[in-house]
Coordinates of C-alpha atoms in Angstrom, one line a residue:
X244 CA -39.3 8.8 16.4
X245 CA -38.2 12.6 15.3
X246 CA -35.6 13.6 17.3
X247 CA -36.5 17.5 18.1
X248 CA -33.9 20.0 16.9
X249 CA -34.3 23.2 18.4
X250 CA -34.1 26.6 15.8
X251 CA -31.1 28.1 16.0
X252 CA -30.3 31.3 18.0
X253 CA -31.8 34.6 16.2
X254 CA -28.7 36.4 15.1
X255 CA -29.4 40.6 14.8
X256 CA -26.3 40.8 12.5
X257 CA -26.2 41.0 8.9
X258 CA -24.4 42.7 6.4
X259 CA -25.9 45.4 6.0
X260 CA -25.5 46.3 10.0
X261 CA -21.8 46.3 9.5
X262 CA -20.3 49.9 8.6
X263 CA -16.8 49.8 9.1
X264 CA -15.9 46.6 7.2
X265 CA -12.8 44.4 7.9
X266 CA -10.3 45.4 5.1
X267 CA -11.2 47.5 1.9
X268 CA -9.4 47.7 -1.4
X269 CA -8.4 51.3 -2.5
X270 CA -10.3 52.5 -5.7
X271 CA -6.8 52.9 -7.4
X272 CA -5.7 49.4 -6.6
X273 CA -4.2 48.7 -10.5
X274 CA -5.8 45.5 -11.8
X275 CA -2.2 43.7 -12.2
X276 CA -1.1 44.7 -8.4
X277 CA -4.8 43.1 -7.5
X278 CA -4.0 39.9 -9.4
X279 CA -0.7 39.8 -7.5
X280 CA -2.0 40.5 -4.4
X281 CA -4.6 37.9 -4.9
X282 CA -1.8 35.0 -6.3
X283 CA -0.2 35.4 -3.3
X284 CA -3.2 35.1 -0.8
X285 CA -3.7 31.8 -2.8
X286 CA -0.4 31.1 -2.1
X287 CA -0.8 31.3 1.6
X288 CA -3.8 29.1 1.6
X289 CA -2.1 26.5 -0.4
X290 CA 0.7 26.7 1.6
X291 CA -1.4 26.3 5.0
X292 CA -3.4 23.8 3.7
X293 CA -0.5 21.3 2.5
X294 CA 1.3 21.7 5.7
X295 CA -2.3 20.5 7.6
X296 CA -2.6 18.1 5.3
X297 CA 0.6 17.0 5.5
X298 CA 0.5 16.9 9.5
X299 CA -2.6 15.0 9.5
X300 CA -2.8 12.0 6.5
X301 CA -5.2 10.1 8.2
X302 CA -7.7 12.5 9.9
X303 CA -11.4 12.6 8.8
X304 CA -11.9 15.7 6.4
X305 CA -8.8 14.6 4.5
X306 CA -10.6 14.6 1.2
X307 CA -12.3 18.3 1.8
X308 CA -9.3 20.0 2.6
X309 CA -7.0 18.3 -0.7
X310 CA -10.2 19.7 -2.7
X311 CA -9.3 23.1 -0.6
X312 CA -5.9 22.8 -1.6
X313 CA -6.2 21.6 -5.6
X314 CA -8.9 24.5 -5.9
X315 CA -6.5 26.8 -4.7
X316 CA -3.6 25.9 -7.2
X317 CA -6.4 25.6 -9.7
X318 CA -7.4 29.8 -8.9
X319 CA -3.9 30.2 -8.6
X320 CA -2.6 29.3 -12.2
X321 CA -5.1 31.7 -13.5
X322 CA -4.3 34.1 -12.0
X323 CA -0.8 33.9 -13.1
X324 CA -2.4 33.5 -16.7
X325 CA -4.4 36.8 -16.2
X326 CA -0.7 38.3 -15.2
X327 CA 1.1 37.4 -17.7
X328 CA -1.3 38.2 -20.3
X329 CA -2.1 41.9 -18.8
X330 CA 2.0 42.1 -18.7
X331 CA 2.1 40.6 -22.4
X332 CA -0.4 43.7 -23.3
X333 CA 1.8 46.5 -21.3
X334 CA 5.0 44.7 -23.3
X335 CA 2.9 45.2 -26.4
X336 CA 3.6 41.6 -27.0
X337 CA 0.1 39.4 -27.8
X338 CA 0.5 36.1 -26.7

């Protein structure tokens, strides 16, 4: 026997409702100071996750938050490729 699963709640919101959004980026935001801003958001979710993970070795959603984590070193190193190559450019050094 089907067990019956109500819909869920109808939700009004969307994206297109919201006009003043959370954070924007300034249209002058350099590409190199977006790269850096960016390797360090990484950072802080690295760091975050680690310490959870660290905290709680045994709980269930262990594997889920190390993919978490190793995706976020993973973004991380390229964006620190993408900066030193844009910085290698400015230099006039080619890499």
């Amino acid at each position: 026997m089907k067990k019956i699963v109500p819909d869920p709640p109808y939700s009004d919101i969307s994206r297109d409702n919201i006009t003043t959004p959370y954070f924007s980026i300034h249209s002058d935001l350099i590409p190199p100071d977006s790269l850096a801003f960016a390797s360090e958001l990484l950072r802080g979710i690295h760091d975050t996750t680690d310490e959870f993970c660290r905290a709680h070795a045994n709980a269930p959603g262990q594997g889920m938050l190390m993919n978490v984590l190793h995706s976020a070193e993973m973004a991380r190193a390229l964006v620190e490729h993408a900066l030193s190559k844009l910085q290698a450019v400015e230099e006039g050094v080619m890499a």
